[in-house]
CSV table of C-alpha atoms in Angstrom, one decimal:
chain,number,residue,atom,x,y,z
A,1,MET,CA,35.1,40.0,-42.4
A,2,PRO,CA,33.5,37.5,-44.0
A,3,GLU,CA,30.0,38.3,-42.3
A,4,ALA,CA,26.8,40.1,-43.5
A,5,ILE,CA,25.9,41.9,-40.5
A,6,LEU,CA,22.5,43.7,-40.1
A,7,VAL,CA,21.0,45.9,-37.8
A,8,VAL,CA,17.1,45.0,-37.0
A,9,GLY,CA,15.0,47.3,-34.8
A,10,GLY,CA,11.8,45.7,-33.8
A,11,ASP,CA,10.8,44.5,-38.0
A,12,CYS,CA,12.7,47.1,-39.7
A,13,ILE,CA,16.7,46.8,-40.9
A,14,GLU,CA,18.3,50.1,-39.5
A,15,TRP,CA,21.4,49.5,-40.7
A,16,VAL,CA,23.5,46.9,-42.9
A,17,ASN,CA,27.0,46.6,-43.5
A,18,PRO,CA,28.9,46.2,-47.2
A,19,GLN,CA,28.8,42.6,-47.1
A,20,ALA,CA,25.4,42.3,-46.3
A,21,GLU,CA,24.6,44.8,-49.8
A,22,SER,CA,27.0,42.5,-51.5
A,23,LEU,CA,25.1,39.1,-50.2
A,24,LEU,CA,21.8,40.3,-50.5
A,25,GLY,CA,22.3,42.0,-53.8
A,26,ALA,CA,20.8,45.4,-52.8
A,27,ALA,CA,22.2,48.5,-51.3
A,28,ALA,CA,22.3,49.8,-48.1
A,29,GLY,CA,20.0,52.9,-49.4
A,30,ALA,CA,17.1,49.8,-50.5
A,31,LEU,CA,18.0,48.6,-47.4
A,32,ALA,CA,17.6,51.3,-44.6
A,33,ASN,CA,14.2,51.3,-43.4
A,34,ALA,CA,12.7,47.7,-45.3
A,35,PRO,CA,10.8,45.6,-43.3
A,36,LEU,CA,13.0,42.4,-42.4
A,37,THR,CA,9.9,40.0,-44.1
A,38,GLN,CA,11.8,41.7,-47.7
A,39,ILE,CA,15.2,39.9,-46.7
A,40,LEU,CA,13.7,36.7,-45.3
A,41,GLU,CA,11.4,33.9,-47.3
A,42,PRO,CA,7.4,33.4,-46.0
A,43,GLY,CA,7.7,31.6,-43.0
A,44,GLU,CA,10.8,31.9,-41.7
A,45,LEU,CA,10.3,35.6,-39.5
A,46,ALA,CA,7.6,33.4,-37.8
A,47,ARG,CA,10.6,30.4,-37.3
A,48,LEU,CA,13.2,33.0,-35.9
A,49,GLN,CA,10.7,34.5,-33.6
A,50,ASN,CA,9.2,31.1,-32.2
A,51,LEU,CA,13.0,30.4,-31.8
A,52,GLU,CA,13.8,33.3,-29.9
A,53,ALA,CA,11.2,32.6,-27.9
A,54,HIS,CA,12.1,29.3,-26.9
A,55,ARG,CA,15.8,30.5,-26.0
A,56,ARG,CA,13.7,33.1,-23.3
A,57,ASP,CA,12.1,29.7,-22.4
A,58,GLY,CA,15.5,28.8,-21.4
A,59,TRP,CA,15.5,25.7,-24.1
A,60,HIS,CA,19.0,25.0,-25.8
A,61,VAL,CA,19.0,26.4,-29.2
A,62,PRO,CA,21.7,26.0,-31.5
A,63,PRO,CA,23.6,29.5,-31.5
A,64,VAL,CA,23.6,29.8,-35.8
A,65,LEU,CA,20.2,29.1,-37.4
A,66,ARG,CA,20.1,27.9,-41.1
A,67,LEU,CA,17.2,30.1,-42.3
A,68,ARG,CA,16.2,31.0,-46.5
A,69,LEU,CA,16.9,34.7,-47.0
A,70,ARG,CA,15.9,36.1,-50.5
A,71,ARG,CA,18.0,38.6,-53.0
A,72,ALA,CA,16.8,41.7,-54.3
A,73,ASP,CA,16.5,40.0,-57.5
A,74,GLY,CA,13.7,37.3,-55.5
A,75,THR,CA,16.1,34.4,-55.4
A,76,PRO,CA,16.3,31.9,-52.9
A,77,LEU,CA,19.6,32.3,-50.3
A,78,PHE,CA,20.2,29.7,-47.7
A,79,ALA,CA,22.1,31.8,-45.1
A,80,ASP,CA,24.2,30.7,-41.9
A,81,VAL,CA,22.2,33.1,-39.3
A,82,ALA,CA,23.5,33.7,-36.1
A,83,VAL,CA,21.2,36.2,-33.9
A,84,ALA,CA,21.9,38.6,-30.9
A,85,HIS,CA,20.8,41.5,-28.9
A,86,SER,CA,22.4,45.5,-28.5
A,87,ASP,CA,20.1,48.0,-26.6
A,88,GLY,CA,17.2,46.8,-28.1
A,89,ARG,CA,17.9,45.2,-31.1
A,90,ARG,CA,18.7,42.5,-33.0
A,91,VAL,CA,22.4,42.1,-34.4
A,92,LEU,CA,22.1,39.3,-37.4
A,93,THR,CA,25.3,38.0,-38.8
A,94,ALA,CA,24.6,36.2,-41.6
A,95,ARG,CA,27.5,33.8,-44.1
A,96,ASP,CA,25.9,32.0,-47.7
A,97,ALA,CA,25.6,28.4,-46.4
A,98,GLY,CA,27.4,27.8,-50.4
A,99,GLU,CA,30.4,29.4,-49.0
A,100,SER,CA,30.8,26.6,-46.3
A,101,HIS,CA,30.1,24.2,-48.2
A,102,ALA,CA,33.7,23.3,-49.4
A,103,ALA,CA,35.1,23.9,-46.0
A,104,GLU,CA,32.5,21.5,-44.3
A,105,GLN,CA,34.1,18.9,-47.1
A,106,LEU,CA,37.1,19.8,-45.8
A,107,MET,CA,36.6,19.5,-42.2
A,108,SER,CA,35.1,16.2,-42.9
A,109,ARG,CA,38.6,14.8,-43.8
A,110,LEU,CA,39.9,15.1,-40.7
A,111,GLY,CA,37.1,12.0,-40.0
A,112,GLN,CA,39.1,10.4,-42.5
A,113,LEU,CA,42.1,10.0,-40.8
A,114,SER,CA,42.1,6.9,-39.3
A,115,VAL,CA,45.2,5.6,-36.1
A,116,THR,CA,44.7,2.5,-37.9
A,117,ASP,CA,47.5,4.2,-40.3
A,118,GLY,CA,50.5,2.7,-39.7
A,119,SER,CA,51.8,6.5,-40.1
A,120,ILE,CA,49.5,7.6,-36.9
A,121,ARG,CA,50.9,6.1,-34.0
A,122,ASP,CA,50.0,8.8,-31.3
A,123,LEU,CA,48.4,11.8,-30.3
A,124,GLU,CA,50.9,14.0,-31.7
A,125,SER,CA,51.5,12.3,-35.5
A,126,LEU,CA,47.3,12.8,-35.6
A,127,PHE,CA,47.7,16.0,-35.2
A,128,ASP,CA,50.9,15.9,-37.6
A,129,ALA,CA,48.8,14.3,-40.3
A,130,ALA,CA,45.9,16.9,-39.7
A,131,SER,CA,48.0,20.0,-40.4
A,132,PRO,CA,47.9,20.2,-44.3
A,133,VAL,CA,43.5,20.0,-43.8
A,134,PHE,CA,43.6,23.2,-41.7
A,135,GLU,CA,46.2,25.1,-43.8
A,136,ALA,CA,44.3,24.0,-46.7
A,137,LEU,CA,41.1,26.0,-45.3
A,138,GLY,CA,43.8,29.0,-43.8
A,139,TRP,CA,43.2,28.3,-40.0
A,140,VAL,CA,46.1,28.3,-37.6
A,141,ALA,CA,46.1,25.0,-35.4
A,142,CYS,CA,48.0,24.2,-31.5
A,143,LEU,CA,47.9,22.0,-28.5
A,144,THR,CA,48.4,24.1,-25.2
A,145,GLU,CA,49.4,22.0,-22.4
A,146,ALA,CA,48.5,23.3,-19.0
A,147,ARG,CA,51.6,22.0,-16.1
A,148,GLY,CA,50.1,23.7,-12.5
A,149,ASP,CA,50.2,27.7,-13.1
A,150,VAL,CA,52.4,27.9,-16.7
A,151,ALA,CA,51.2,27.0,-19.9
A,152,CYS,CA,53.2,25.6,-23.4
A,153,VAL,CA,52.2,26.1,-26.6
A,154,THR,CA,53.7,22.4,-27.2
A,155,ARG,CA,52.4,21.7,-31.1
A,156,MET,CA,51.5,24.0,-33.9
A,157,GLY,CA,49.5,23.2,-37.0
A,158,GLY,CA,48.0,24.3,-40.5
A,159,VAL,CA,48.8,28.1,-42.3
A,160,ARG,CA,52.9,28.3,-41.2
A,161,VAL,CA,53.9,31.6,-42.8
A,162,GLY,CA,52.1,35.0,-44.2
A,163,ASN,CA,49.8,34.8,-41.1
A,164,PRO,CA,50.4,37.0,-38.0
A,165,LEU,CA,48.4,34.8,-35.9
A,166,ALA,CA,50.9,31.9,-37.3
A,167,ASP,CA,53.8,34.3,-36.8
A,168,TYR,CA,53.1,34.6,-33.3
A,169,VAL,CA,52.0,31.2,-32.4
A,170,ALA,CA,55.6,29.8,-34.0
A,171,GLY,CA,57.3,32.0,-32.0
A,172,LEU,CA,54.9,30.4,-28.4
A,173,VAL,CA,56.2,26.9,-29.1
A,174,GLY,CA,58.2,25.0,-26.6
A,175,ASN,CA,57.8,28.5,-23.6
A,176,GLU,CA,56.4,28.1,-21.0
A,177,VAL,CA,54.2,31.3,-19.5
A,178,PRO,CA,51.8,32.2,-16.6
A,179,LEU,CA,48.2,29.8,-17.6
A,180,GLY,CA,47.8,33.7,-16.5
A,181,LYS,CA,48.7,34.6,-19.9
A,182,TYR,CA,46.2,32.2,-21.5
A,183,PRO,CA,42.8,33.5,-19.8
A,184,VAL,CA,40.8,31.2,-22.3
A,185,VAL,CA,43.2,28.3,-21.9
A,186,ALA,CA,42.8,28.3,-18.1
A,187,LYS,CA,39.3,28.5,-18.6
A,188,VAL,CA,39.1,25.5,-21.0
A,189,VAL,CA,41.3,23.5,-18.2
A,190,ARG,CA,38.6,24.4,-15.1
A,191,THR,CA,35.4,24.2,-17.0
A,192,GLY,CA,36.0,21.2,-19.0
A,193,GLN,CA,34.0,23.0,-22.0
A,194,PRO,CA,34.7,24.2,-25.5
A,195,LEU,CA,34.7,27.6,-25.9
A,196,PHE,CA,33.4,29.7,-29.5
A,197,LEU,CA,34.9,33.5,-29.9
A,198,ASP,CA,33.8,35.0,-32.3
A,199,ASP,CA,34.0,38.3,-33.7
A,200,ILE,CA,30.2,38.9,-33.7
A,201,PRO,CA,29.3,42.2,-31.6
A,202,GLN,CA,26.6,40.7,-29.2
A,203,VAL,CA,26.3,42.5,-26.2
A,204,GLN,CA,28.5,45.9,-27.1
A,205,PRO,CA,26.4,48.8,-26.4
A,206,GLY,CA,25.8,51.1,-29.8
A,207,PRO,CA,25.8,48.1,-32.5
A,208,GLU,CA,26.6,50.5,-35.7
A,209,HIS,CA,29.4,52.3,-34.3
A,210,ALA,CA,30.6,48.2,-32.6
A,211,ALA,CA,30.3,46.2,-36.0
A,212,THR,CA,31.8,49.3,-38.6
A,213,ALA,CA,35.2,49.1,-36.1
A,214,LEU,CA,35.2,45.6,-35.5
A,215,SER,CA,34.7,45.2,-39.0
A,216,GLU,CA,37.8,46.8,-40.4
A,217,GLN,CA,40.3,46.0,-37.1
A,218,MET,CA,39.4,42.3,-38.1
A,219,ILE,CA,40.2,43.3,-41.8
A,220,ARG,CA,43.4,45.1,-40.4
A,221,SER,CA,44.9,41.8,-38.2
A,222,ARG,CA,44.1,39.3,-41.9
A,223,GLY,CA,41.6,37.4,-40.0
A,224,LEU,CA,42.2,36.9,-36.5
A,225,SER,CA,38.3,36.4,-36.2
A,226,ARG,CA,37.0,33.1,-35.1
A,227,SER,CA,38.6,30.7,-33.1
A,228,ALA,CA,37.1,27.1,-31.0
A,229,TRP,CA,39.2,26.0,-27.8
A,230,LEU,CA,38.3,22.9,-27.0
A,231,PRO,CA,39.3,20.6,-24.1
A,232,VAL,CA,41.3,17.6,-25.0
A,233,PRO,CA,39.4,14.9,-23.0
A,234,ASN,CA,41.4,11.9,-20.8
A,235,VAL,CA,45.1,13.6,-22.2
A,236,HIS,CA,47.3,14.9,-19.1
A,237,GLY,CA,44.6,15.1,-16.9
A,238,GLY,CA,42.0,17.3,-18.9
A,239,THR,CA,45.3,19.6,-19.4
A,240,LEU,CA,45.6,19.5,-22.9
A,241,VAL,CA,43.5,22.0,-24.9
A,242,LEU,CA,43.5,22.0,-29.0
A,243,SER,CA,42.6,25.7,-30.7
A,244,VAL,CA,41.6,25.9,-34.1
A,245,ALA,CA,41.5,30.4,-35.7
A,246,GLY,CA,40.4,31.4,-38.3
A,247,ASP,CA,38.6,33.4,-40.6
A,248,ALA,CA,35.9,31.8,-42.1
A,249,LEU,CA,35.8,28.9,-38.4
A,250,SER,CA,32.2,28.3,-38.4
A,251,HIS,CA,29.6,27.2,-35.6
A,252,PRO,CA,29.5,23.5,-37.9
A,253,ASP,CA,33.0,23.3,-37.8
A,254,PHE,CA,33.0,24.7,-34.3
A,255,VAL,CA,31.2,21.1,-33.7
A,256,ALA,CA,33.6,18.7,-36.3
A,257,THR,CA,36.7,20.1,-34.2
A,258,GLN,CA,35.0,18.7,-31.1
A,259,LEU,CA,34.8,15.5,-33.2
A,260,PHE,CA,38.8,16.3,-34.0
A,261,ALA,CA,39.9,17.0,-30.7
A,262,ALA,CA,37.7,13.0,-29.4
A,263,GLN,CA,39.8,11.7,-31.9
A,264,LEU,CA,43.0,13.2,-30.7
A,265,ALA,CA,42.3,11.6,-27.2
A,266,SER,CA,41.3,8.3,-28.4
A,267,ALA,CA,44.7,8.0,-30.8
A,268,HIS,CA,46.4,9.5,-27.4
A,269,ARG,CA,44.3,6.0,-25.6
A,270,LEU,CA,45.9,3.9,-28.1
A,271,SER,CA,49.0,4.6,-28.3
A,272,GLN,CA,49.0,4.3,-24.3
A,273,LEU,CA,47.2,0.4,-24.9
A,274,ARG,CA,49.9,-0.3,-27.3
A,275,ALA,CA,52.9,0.4,-24.5
A,276,GLU,CA,50.9,-1.3,-22.1
A,277,LEU,CA,50.3,-4.5,-24.2
A,278,VAL,CA,54.1,-4.2,-25.0
A,279,ARG,CA,55.3,-3.6,-21.3
A,280,LYS,CA,53.2,-6.3,-20.2
A,281,GLU,CA,54.3,-8.7,-22.6
A,282,ARG,CA,57.8,-8.0,-21.9
A,283,LEU,CA,57.5,-8.2,-17.5
A,284,ALA,CA,55.6,-11.5,-18.5
A,285,ALA,CA,58.9,-13.1,-20.1
A,286,VAL,CA,61.1,-11.3,-17.2
A,287,GLY,CA,59.0,-12.9,-15.0
A,288,GLU,CA,59.2,-16.3,-16.5
A,289,MET,CA,63.2,-16.0,-17.0
A,290,SER,CA,63.0,-14.5,-13.0
A,291,ALA,CA,61.4,-17.9,-12.4
A,292,VAL,CA,63.9,-19.9,-13.0
A,293,LEU,CA,66.9,-17.8,-12.6
A,294,ALA,CA,65.2,-17.8,-8.6
A,295,HIS,CA,64.9,-21.4,-8.3
A,296,GLU,CA,67.9,-22.3,-10.0
A,297,VAL,CA,69.9,-20.3,-7.7
A,298,ARG,CA,68.4,-20.5,-4.5
A,299,ASN,CA,69.1,-24.3,-4.1
A,300,PRO,CA,73.3,-23.2,-4.7
A,301,LEU,CA,72.2,-20.6,-1.4
A,302,GLY,CA,71.1,-23.3,0.9
A,303,ALA,CA,73.8,-24.9,0.3
A,304,ILE,CA,76.3,-22.1,0.3
A,305,PHE,CA,74.6,-21.5,3.6
A,306,ASN,CA,75.2,-24.8,5.7
A,307,VAL,CA,79.0,-24.8,4.7
A,308,ILE,CA,79.5,-20.7,5.7
A,309,GLY,CA,77.7,-22.6,9.9
A,310,GLY,CA,79.9,-25.8,9.4
A,311,LEU,CA,83.5,-23.5,8.8
A,312,ARG,CA,82.1,-20.7,11.5
A,313,HIS,CA,82.7,-24.1,13.7
A,314,GLU,CA,86.0,-25.0,12.3
A,315,ALA,CA,87.4,-21.5,12.4
A,316,THR,CA,90.3,-20.2,14.5
A,317,SER,CA,91.1,-17.1,13.2
A,318,THR,CA,89.9,-13.4,13.0
A,319,ALA,CA,91.4,-13.3,9.4
A,320,ALA,CA,88.7,-16.4,8.7
A,321,SER,CA,85.8,-15.4,10.6
A,322,GLY,CA,85.3,-11.9,8.9
A,323,LEU,CA,86.0,-13.6,5.2
A,324,LEU,CA,83.1,-15.6,6.8
A,325,ASP,CA,80.9,-12.3,7.6
A,326,VAL,CA,82.2,-11.0,4.2
A,327,LEU,CA,80.6,-14.7,2.2
A,328,SER,CA,77.6,-14.2,4.8
A,329,GLU,CA,76.2,-11.2,4.4
A,330,GLU,CA,77.9,-11.4,0.2
A,331,ALA,CA,75.0,-14.6,0.9
A,332,GLU,CA,72.2,-12.6,2.4
A,333,ARG,CA,72.4,-10.2,-0.3
A,334,LEU,CA,71.6,-13.2,-3.6
A,335,HIS,CA,69.0,-14.4,-0.7
A,336,ARG,CA,67.1,-11.1,-0.7
A,337,LEU,CA,67.7,-11.3,-4.8
A,338,VAL,CA,66.3,-15.0,-4.7
A,339,SER,CA,63.6,-14.0,-2.9
A,340,ASP,CA,62.2,-10.3,-5.1
A,341,LEU,CA,62.6,-12.2,-8.0
A,342,LEU,CA,60.3,-14.4,-6.9
A,343,MET,CA,57.7,-12.5,-5.3
A,344,PHE,CA,58.3,-10.3,-9.1
A,345,ALA,CA,57.8,-13.5,-11.0
A,346,ARG,CA,54.6,-15.1,-8.9
A,347,PRO,CA,53.2,-12.8,-6.3
A,348,PRO,CA,50.8,-14.0,-4.0
A,349,ALA,CA,47.1,-13.1,-4.6
A,350,ALA,CA,45.5,-10.3,-2.6
A,351,LYS,CA,43.4,-10.9,0.6
A,352,PRO,CA,42.4,-7.2,1.7
A,353,VAL,CA,40.3,-6.8,4.9
A,354,VAL,CA,39.9,-3.9,7.0
A,355,VAL,CA,43.2,-2.3,8.3
A,356,ALA,CA,44.1,0.1,10.7
A,357,THR,CA,45.6,3.1,8.4
A,358,ALA,CA,47.9,5.2,11.2
A,359,ALA,CA,48.4,2.0,12.6
A,360,ALA,CA,49.7,0.4,9.6
A,361,ILE,CA,52.2,3.0,8.5
A,362,HIS,CA,53.6,3.3,12.2
A,363,GLU,CA,54.0,-0.1,12.1
A,364,ALA,CA,56.1,0.0,8.6
A,365,ILE,CA,57.8,3.1,9.8
A,366,GLY,CA,59.4,1.3,12.8
A,367,ALA,CA,60.0,-1.9,10.2
A,368,ALA,CA,62.0,0.4,8.2
A,369,ARG,CA,64.1,2.2,10.5
A,370,GLN,CA,65.8,-1.6,11.5
A,371,ASP,CA,66.2,-2.1,8.1
A,372,PRO,CA,70.1,-3.1,7.0
A,373,GLY,CA,69.9,-0.4,4.1
A,374,ALA,CA,68.8,1.9,6.1
A,375,ALA,CA,71.2,2.9,8.4
A,376,GLY,CA,72.2,6.9,8.1
A,377,ASP,CA,71.7,10.5,9.7
A,378,TYR,CA,68.3,11.4,8.7
A,379,ARG,CA,65.4,13.3,10.5
A,380,LEU,CA,62.0,11.4,9.8
A,381,THR,CA,59.2,13.3,10.7
A,382,GLU,CA,55.3,11.2,10.2
A,383,SER,CA,52.3,13.1,10.2
A,384,VAL,CA,48.6,10.4,10.0
A,385,PRO,CA,46.3,11.8,11.8
A,386,ALA,CA,44.6,9.0,14.4
A,387,GLU,CA,40.9,9.4,13.1
A,388,ILE,CA,42.1,8.5,9.0
A,389,PRO,CA,39.2,6.0,7.8
A,390,ALA,CA,40.5,2.5,8.0
A,391,LEU,CA,41.6,1.0,4.6
A,392,ARG,CA,40.8,-1.9,2.5
A,393,ALA,CA,44.1,-3.8,2.0
A,394,ASP,CA,46.2,-6.5,2.1
A,395,PRO,CA,47.9,-6.1,5.3
A,396,GLU,CA,51.3,-7.8,4.4
A,397,LEU,CA,51.4,-6.4,1.1
A,398,LEU,CA,50.8,-2.5,2.4
A,399,ARG,CA,53.4,-3.5,4.6
A,400,ARG,CA,56.0,-4.3,2.0
A,401,ALA,CA,54.7,-1.6,0.1
A,402,LEU,CA,55.1,1.0,3.0
A,403,VAL,CA,58.7,-0.4,4.4
A,404,ASN,CA,60.3,-0.2,0.7
A,405,LEU,CA,59.0,3.5,-0.2
A,406,VAL,CA,60.5,4.8,3.1
A,407,VAL,CA,63.8,2.5,3.2
A,408,ASN,CA,64.4,4.3,-0.2
A,409,ALA,CA,63.6,7.8,0.9
A,410,ILE,CA,66.3,7.0,3.1
A,411,GLN,CA,68.8,5.8,0.6
A,412,ASN,CA,68.1,8.7,-1.0
A,413,VAL,CA,68.5,11.2,1.2
A,414,SER,CA,71.2,13.5,1.9
A,415,ALA,CA,72.9,13.6,5.4
A,416,GLY,CA,70.6,15.3,7.6
A,417,GLY,CA,68.0,15.2,5.3
A,418,GLU,CA,64.4,15.3,6.1
A,419,VAL,CA,61.9,12.4,5.5
A,420,ARG,CA,58.3,13.2,5.3
A,421,VAL,CA,55.8,10.6,5.9
A,422,SER,CA,51.7,11.3,5.4
A,423,ALA,CA,48.8,10.4,5.2
A,424,GLU,CA,45.0,12.4,4.1
A,425,PRO,CA,41.7,11.3,3.4
A,426,GLY,CA,41.1,11.6,-0.4
A,427,ARG,CA,38.2,13.6,-2.7
A,428,GLU,CA,36.9,9.7,-4.4
A,429,ARG,CA,36.6,7.4,-0.8
A,430,ASN,CA,40.2,7.0,-0.6
A,431,VAL,CA,43.2,7.3,1.6
A,432,VAL,CA,46.6,8.9,0.0
A,433,ILE,CA,49.9,8.4,1.7
A,434,ALA,CA,52.9,9.9,0.6
A,435,VAL,CA,56.3,8.9,1.3
A,436,GLY,CA,58.9,11.4,0.2
A,437,ASN,CA,62.6,13.5,1.1
A,438,GLU,CA,64.2,17.0,0.6
A,439,GLY,CA,66.0,15.8,-2.0
A,440,ARG,CA,66.2,16.3,-5.5
A,441,PRO,CA,63.7,16.5,-8.1
A,442,ILE,CA,64.2,14.0,-10.2
A,443,ALA,CA,64.4,14.4,-14.0
A,444,PRO,CA,61.6,13.5,-15.9
A,445,ALA,CA,63.6,11.1,-18.1
A,446,ILE,CA,64.3,9.0,-15.0
A,447,ALA,CA,60.5,9.4,-13.9
A,448,GLU,CA,59.4,7.6,-16.6
A,449,ARG,CA,61.2,4.2,-15.5
A,450,MET,CA,60.9,4.6,-12.0
A,451,PHE,CA,58.8,1.9,-11.9
A,452,GLU,CA,59.7,-0.7,-14.3
A,453,PRO,CA,61.7,-4.1,-13.4
A,454,PHE,CA,65.0,-3.8,-13.2
A,455,PHE,CA,66.2,0.2,-13.6
A,456,THR,CA,68.1,1.3,-11.0
A,457,THR,CA,70.0,4.2,-10.4
A,458,ARG,CA,71.7,2.9,-7.7
A,459,ALA,CA,75.2,0.5,-7.4
A,460,MET,CA,74.2,-1.8,-5.5
A,461,GLY,CA,70.1,-1.5,-5.9
A,462,THR,CA,68.4,-4.7,-8.0
A,463,GLY,CA,65.8,-2.4,-9.6
A,464,LEU,CA,62.7,-4.3,-8.6
A,465,GLY,CA,61.8,-2.7,-5.1
A,466,LEU,CA,59.5,0.4,-6.7
A,467,ALA,CA,58.5,-2.4,-9.7
A,468,LEU,CA,56.8,-4.8,-6.9
A,469,VAL,CA,55.6,-1.5,-4.8
A,470,LYS,CA,53.5,-0.7,-7.8
A,471,ARG,CA,52.4,-4.6,-8.5
A,472,ALA,CA,51.3,-4.9,-4.6
A,473,VAL,CA,49.1,-1.5,-4.2
A,474,GLU,CA,48.0,-2.3,-8.2
A,475,ASP,CA,46.3,-5.5,-6.9
A,476,MET,CA,44.8,-3.6,-3.6
A,477,GLY,CA,43.0,-2.1,-5.9
A,478,GLY,CA,44.4,1.5,-5.6
A,479,THR,CA,47.8,3.2,-7.4
A,480,VAL,CA,51.0,4.8,-7.0
A,481,ALA,CA,52.2,7.8,-8.6
A,482,LEU,CA,55.9,10.0,-8.5
A,483,ARG,CA,55.6,13.5,-7.6
A,484,SER,CA,58.5,15.7,-8.0
A,485,SER,CA,59.3,19.1,-7.5
A,486,ASN,CA,61.9,21.5,-5.3
A,487,ALA,CA,60.6,20.6,-2.0
A,488,GLY,CA,61.9,17.0,-3.4
A,489,PRO,CA,60.4,13.5,-4.7
A,490,ARG,CA,57.2,12.2,-3.2
A,491,PHE,CA,55.7,9.1,-3.4
A,492,GLU,CA,51.7,8.6,-3.4
A,493,LEU,CA,50.4,6.1,-3.0
A,494,SER,CA,46.0,5.7,-3.4
A,495,LEU,CA,44.1,3.4,-1.7
A,496,PRO,CA,40.6,2.3,-1.5
A,497,VAL,CA,39.4,3.2,2.2
A,498,ALA,CA,36.8,0.5,3.7
A,499,ASP,CA,33.3,0.1,3.6
A,500,ALA,CA,31.4,1.9,6.5
A,501,SER,CA,29.9,-0.8,8.6
């Protein structure tokens, strides 16, 4: 434990640990009962008292101060000093500022890591690139993701062998455990605020005993003393936490690691933007191709329908009539595909108006029940309060999106299974409409691609339905997401409410 600890009663030193003797170059006997001014340069006691008065008055004062100390031989020393209070005494913990100089230089290397480097493509590769920096400092770093009521250490960096904490963290990587087992992670996720945990006794009774026992404990555990816990903002809904631990971790390092957490968030966002750009470029190319293909197919389809109509007047046998029915059904399927292609390639502009939410949902359910693809044995439950707020939406786009989702839910529910449609007010002037069934949870690999055009798991599907839903909802200023659990998959549409007038 590198900190020098001094317990001060009034303005006199009552007790010091061996590290304080070494730092100040004086034996404990020489420091016992000595005035605090003996180890402070002129003016520093008044500065310390002034800062403590500011803290009592509610000012924000940095937890660690850089003070000028004086060694026993009279040479000056700059030290980073934290001040806590216990049993009416001050507990000062000091570290030679020069000792942290090398660490500060190494931490600055984190700022030199750039996501413009071709090898750094995302959050994970940036974390891996920073791992040698943490290892040089003798620190252990990891990323922990909270997923509902469970947490999982997803990545580890820094020191990997010969350290009790590294051995412990290595055994956690990839294992899901109840979030309650990680109370610090749970608090960071809940509050969104970073935490710095140190080994300095601050409120424990008996400062001499607590300091001695804690010092021995830290030495036995080989440096498991200080840790920083930092939320990585705007990643996975704020549930990703960066943890860094090591005996030399200081408050300046705590600030630096917060900046690194922000770097991780930026890398994640940049990787998302890159993926979105690639997706949009691909969709643009697919859209142009779809438009050309649809126009080329539409004219022959018109001719086919005309011929089918003429042949029906000439058909005299039941067999011929049956063949014409098959031809008509397949031609109609092609017609729907062409219509979907044109809708995807050149969608109409949204025309938002005030829409009665409950009535719109009820009408869409009725239309979905009449859809040829919705035949089957199922139970449909509707939970939509009549007083739910009105939406600001395009009625036709909303109807198409809801019909598509309800038909999709019916087609993917087991015989006699339940299809559920519900709506409730959201938290941010929105309404959340959910459509789901009691089917099996959707595998993550499939869920990630559900809204991609032409992706389908059904033999007769076009893979355009959910892509059209996503585009329609986003054109109306909303969002759509897939939630999958043991209760079954559920699509959630979030749409803005109409302004009160």
